[in-house]
């Protein structure tokens, strides 16, 4: 489903990035005493021979991070940008952004799309793509159709939403069907505002955010 486990390659890469960011982080200075009070956040790594904890405190006199480390016991000052990705990390940032677009492109024999500008339908007859209804004076480029399907399969969620959105107006769409007329994949999206819009696919029950650059490169 939409919440793949940590064995997913995309999640694995994100976790490796976190570990790399922590291991490569360089402090500004060692502190003479550890910060006190309740930390803004903490991160712990545990393993067979590892029990490591870092607690993060904001410096009241600057924008730096004051970090208390358990093993070895140290207190270190870090610049505000050093651990930016780590301190801004949210669980849904680790989700696989390609998952809502993983359809079987080999099954596609019909494509229909509807945008604010036009509505169009094409279908595959034997090895040729033609307009539906057909127009003998109009010849489709099969390479362009293959490229369109590949672009759809390579789309990525711009951002997952923390709260469900059931009121998004998804007025534009593209639908891919097989030779039996069954939907292989459908993708709906809204108008864009400040280059962002809402979207969902037939492989996802939830609405997520998409950027207009990805939609524009489809060339619909």
Short mmCIF file of C-alpha atoms in Angstrom, two decimals:
data_model
loop_
_atom_site.label_atom_id
_atom_site.label_comp_id
_atom_site.label_asym_id
_atom_site.label_seq_id
_atom_site.Cartn_x
_atom_site.Cartn_y
_atom_site.Cartn_z
CA UNK A 1 0.00 0.00 0.00
CA UNK A 2 1.05 3.65 0.26
CA UNK A 3 3.08 3.00 3.43
CA UNK A 4 5.87 0.71 2.26
CA UNK A 5 8.16 -0.75 4.91
CA UNK A 6 11.73 0.30 5.58
CA UNK A 7 12.95 -2.41 3.19
CA UNK A 8 11.86 -0.24 0.29
CA UNK A 9 14.89 1.07 -1.68
CA UNK A 10 13.66 4.67 -1.65
CA UNK A 11 13.31 4.61 2.14
CA UNK A 12 16.71 2.93 2.47
CA UNK A 13 18.35 5.75 0.52
CA UNK A 14 16.73 8.36 2.75
CA UNK A 15 17.92 6.55 5.89
CA UNK A 16 21.46 6.30 4.50
CA UNK A 17 21.38 10.05 3.88
CA UNK A 18 20.40 10.67 7.51
CA UNK A 19 23.22 8.46 8.79
CA UNK A 20 25.68 10.14 6.42
CA UNK A 21 24.58 13.62 7.45
CA UNK A 22 25.08 12.83 11.14
CA UNK A 23 28.45 11.15 10.64
CA UNK A 24 29.80 14.01 8.51
CA UNK A 25 28.45 16.88 10.62
CA UNK A 26 31.14 19.21 11.96
CA UNK A 27 30.63 21.26 15.08
CA UNK A 28 31.71 24.86 15.56
CA UNK A 29 33.10 24.36 19.06
CA UNK A 30 33.05 22.11 22.11
CA UNK A 31 30.94 23.48 24.96
CA UNK A 32 32.26 23.60 28.51
CA UNK A 33 28.90 22.52 29.92
CA UNK A 34 25.93 20.66 28.51
CA UNK A 35 22.73 22.57 27.71
CA UNK A 36 19.91 22.16 30.23
CA UNK A 37 16.15 21.87 29.98
CA UNK A 38 13.89 20.10 27.52
CA UNK A 39 15.44 19.46 24.07
CA UNK A 40 13.68 20.58 20.91
CA UNK A 41 14.29 17.14 19.41
CA UNK A 42 16.48 14.09 19.84
CA UNK A 43 17.75 11.26 17.69
CA UNK A 44 19.05 7.90 18.83
CA UNK A 45 20.91 5.11 17.07
CA UNK A 46 20.82 1.63 18.53
CA UNK A 47 22.61 -1.52 17.50
CA UNK A 48 24.22 -4.66 18.85
CA UNK A 49 27.12 -2.64 20.28
CA UNK A 50 25.68 0.83 19.92
CA UNK A 51 23.51 3.01 22.15
CA UNK A 52 23.90 6.61 21.00
CA UNK A 53 21.69 9.61 21.76
CA UNK A 54 21.90 13.22 20.65
CA UNK A 55 19.62 15.89 22.14
CA UNK A 56 19.15 19.20 20.31
CA UNK A 57 18.70 22.57 22.03
CA UNK A 58 18.32 26.01 20.43
CA UNK A 59 20.85 28.58 21.58
CA UNK A 60 18.95 31.53 23.11
CA UNK A 61 21.66 33.99 22.00
CA UNK A 62 22.01 32.86 18.38
CA UNK A 63 20.49 30.61 15.72
CA UNK A 64 22.97 27.81 16.48
CA UNK A 65 22.15 24.32 17.71
CA UNK A 66 23.57 23.11 21.01
CA UNK A 67 23.80 19.33 20.90
CA UNK A 68 24.29 17.04 23.89
CA UNK A 69 25.74 13.66 22.91
CA UNK A 70 25.59 10.61 25.18
CA UNK A 71 28.44 8.44 23.90
CA UNK A 72 31.01 9.83 24.28
CA UNK A 73 29.58 12.47 26.63
CA UNK A 74 30.03 15.74 24.76
CA UNK A 75 28.27 19.04 24.21
CA UNK A 76 28.88 20.64 20.82
CA UNK A 77 27.76 23.83 19.10
CA UNK A 78 26.62 23.44 15.49
CA UNK A 79 25.84 26.15 12.97
CA UNK A 80 22.15 26.61 12.00
CA UNK A 81 22.57 25.03 8.54
CA UNK A 82 24.73 22.04 9.52
CA UNK A 83 21.88 19.73 10.52
CA UNK A 84 19.05 21.46 8.66
CA UNK A 85 17.74 18.36 6.86
CA UNK A 86 17.85 16.34 10.06
CA UNK A 87 16.07 18.89 12.26
CA UNK A 88 13.35 19.43 9.63
CA UNK A 89 12.85 15.69 9.06
CA UNK A 90 9.27 14.38 9.09
CA UNK A 91 8.27 10.74 8.92
CA UNK A 92 6.27 11.16 5.70
CA UNK A 93 9.40 12.61 4.05
CA UNK A 94 10.70 9.02 4.03
CA UNK A 95 7.81 7.73 1.94
CA UNK A 96 8.35 6.44 -1.59
CA UNK A 97 7.37 9.31 -3.92
CA UNK A 98 7.22 7.05 -7.00
CA UNK A 99 4.71 4.54 -5.62
CA UNK A 100 1.45 6.17 -6.90
CA UNK A 101 2.78 5.94 -10.47
CA UNK A 102 3.95 2.32 -10.68
CA UNK A 103 1.56 0.93 -13.29
CA UNK A 104 2.23 -1.72 -15.95
CA UNK A 105 2.90 0.28 -19.11
CA UNK A 106 2.98 -2.87 -21.28
CA UNK A 107 -0.80 -3.25 -20.88
CA UNK A 108 -1.71 0.21 -22.19
CA UNK A 109 -3.65 0.29 -25.48
CA UNK A 110 -5.88 3.34 -24.92
CA UNK A 111 -5.08 6.83 -23.64
CA UNK A 112 -7.53 9.63 -22.96
CA UNK A 113 -6.77 13.00 -21.39
CA UNK A 114 -8.72 16.08 -20.40
CA UNK A 115 -7.08 19.40 -19.60
CA UNK A 116 -8.27 22.99 -19.38
CA UNK A 117 -7.38 23.37 -23.07
CA UNK A 118 -8.57 20.18 -24.74
CA UNK A 119 -9.82 16.61 -24.55
CA UNK A 120 -8.22 13.87 -26.65
CA UNK A 121 -8.40 10.11 -27.04
CA UNK A 122 -6.02 7.75 -28.86
CA UNK A 123 -5.88 3.98 -29.14
CA UNK A 124 -3.53 1.25 -30.33
CA UNK A 125 -4.53 -0.90 -33.29
CA UNK A 126 -2.13 -3.81 -33.68
CA UNK A 127 1.19 -1.94 -33.51
CA UNK A 128 -0.05 1.51 -34.54
CA UNK A 129 -1.44 4.37 -32.44
CA UNK A 130 -4.38 6.23 -34.02
CA UNK A 131 -6.81 8.96 -33.05
CA UNK A 132 -10.19 7.87 -31.68
CA UNK A 133 -12.27 8.64 -33.70
CA UNK A 134 -9.80 8.04 -36.50
CA UNK A 135 -8.55 10.70 -38.89
CA UNK A 136 -6.80 9.32 -42.01
CA UNK A 137 -5.02 12.67 -42.49
CA UNK A 138 -3.43 12.63 -39.04
CA UNK A 139 -0.54 10.27 -38.26
CA UNK A 140 0.69 9.83 -34.67
CA UNK A 141 4.34 9.43 -33.78
CA UNK A 142 4.63 6.10 -31.85
CA UNK A 143 7.85 7.31 -30.22
CA UNK A 144 6.04 10.29 -28.71
CA UNK A 145 3.33 8.02 -27.27
CA UNK A 146 5.95 5.72 -25.74
CA UNK A 147 7.69 8.78 -24.28
CA UNK A 148 4.44 10.06 -22.78
CA UNK A 149 3.76 6.72 -21.06
CA UNK A 150 7.34 6.64 -19.75
CA UNK A 151 7.02 10.20 -18.43
CA UNK A 152 3.82 9.26 -16.58
CA UNK A 153 5.49 6.23 -15.01
CA UNK A 154 8.46 8.38 -13.94
CA UNK A 155 6.39 11.04 -12.19
CA UNK A 156 7.04 11.60 -8.49
CA UNK A 157 4.92 12.99 -5.69
CA UNK A 158 6.05 16.54 -4.99
CA UNK A 159 4.94 16.31 -1.36
CA UNK A 160 2.71 14.04 0.67
CA UNK A 161 0.18 15.79 2.89
CA UNK A 162 0.03 15.41 6.65
CA UNK A 163 -3.73 15.95 6.73
CA UNK A 164 -6.21 14.36 4.26
CA UNK A 165 -7.74 16.66 1.65
CA UNK A 166 -11.06 15.48 0.23
CA UNK A 167 -12.15 18.85 -1.18
CA UNK A 168 -9.53 19.31 -3.88
CA UNK A 169 -11.05 20.03 -7.31
CA UNK A 170 -9.25 17.59 -9.61
CA UNK A 171 -10.55 18.95 -12.90
CA UNK A 172 -7.85 17.59 -15.25
CA UNK A 173 -7.02 13.96 -15.92
CA UNK A 174 -5.36 11.31 -18.02
CA UNK A 175 -6.57 7.71 -18.16
CA UNK A 176 -4.77 4.64 -19.51
CA UNK A 177 -6.71 1.47 -20.37
CA UNK A 178 -5.93 -2.02 -21.65
CA UNK A 179 -7.47 -3.74 -24.67
CA UNK A 180 -10.45 -4.89 -22.57
CA UNK A 181 -11.24 -1.29 -21.66
CA UNK A 182 -10.11 -1.78 -18.05
CA UNK A 183 -8.34 1.12 -16.35
CA UNK A 184 -4.62 0.40 -15.99
CA UNK A 185 -3.84 3.80 -14.52
CA UNK A 186 -5.56 7.13 -14.05
CA UNK A 187 -4.10 10.40 -12.84
CA UNK A 188 -6.08 13.49 -11.80
CA UNK A 189 -4.82 16.92 -10.85
CA UNK A 190 -6.08 20.39 -10.07
CA UNK A 191 -5.26 23.83 -11.43
CA UNK A 192 -1.94 25.11 -10.11
CA UNK A 193 -1.35 28.01 -7.76
CA UNK A 194 2.20 29.22 -7.11
CA UNK A 195 3.42 26.20 -9.16
CA UNK A 196 1.72 23.69 -6.81
CA UNK A 197 -1.48 21.71 -7.12
CA UNK A 198 -3.38 18.72 -5.74
CA UNK A 199 -3.38 15.30 -7.39
CA UNK A 200 -4.18 11.62 -6.94
CA UNK A 201 -3.92 8.41 -8.95
CA UNK A 202 -5.87 5.19 -9.21
CA UNK A 203 -3.04 3.52 -7.30
CA UNK A 204 -3.50 5.83 -4.33
CA UNK A 205 -6.44 6.58 -2.08
CA UNK A 206 -4.99 9.88 -0.92
CA UNK A 207 -4.52 13.33 -2.39
CA UNK A 208 -0.95 14.62 -2.57
CA UNK A 209 0.86 17.68 -3.94
CA UNK A 210 2.34 17.94 -7.44
CA UNK A 211 4.48 20.65 -9.04
CA UNK A 212 3.48 22.13 -12.38
CA UNK A 213 6.90 21.46 -13.96
CA UNK A 214 6.23 17.71 -14.03
CA UNK A 215 2.78 18.17 -15.56
CA UNK A 216 4.02 20.65 -18.16
CA UNK A 217 6.73 18.25 -19.37
CA UNK A 218 4.01 15.70 -20.27
CA UNK A 219 3.13 17.98 -23.19
CA UNK A 220 -0.61 17.34 -23.05
#
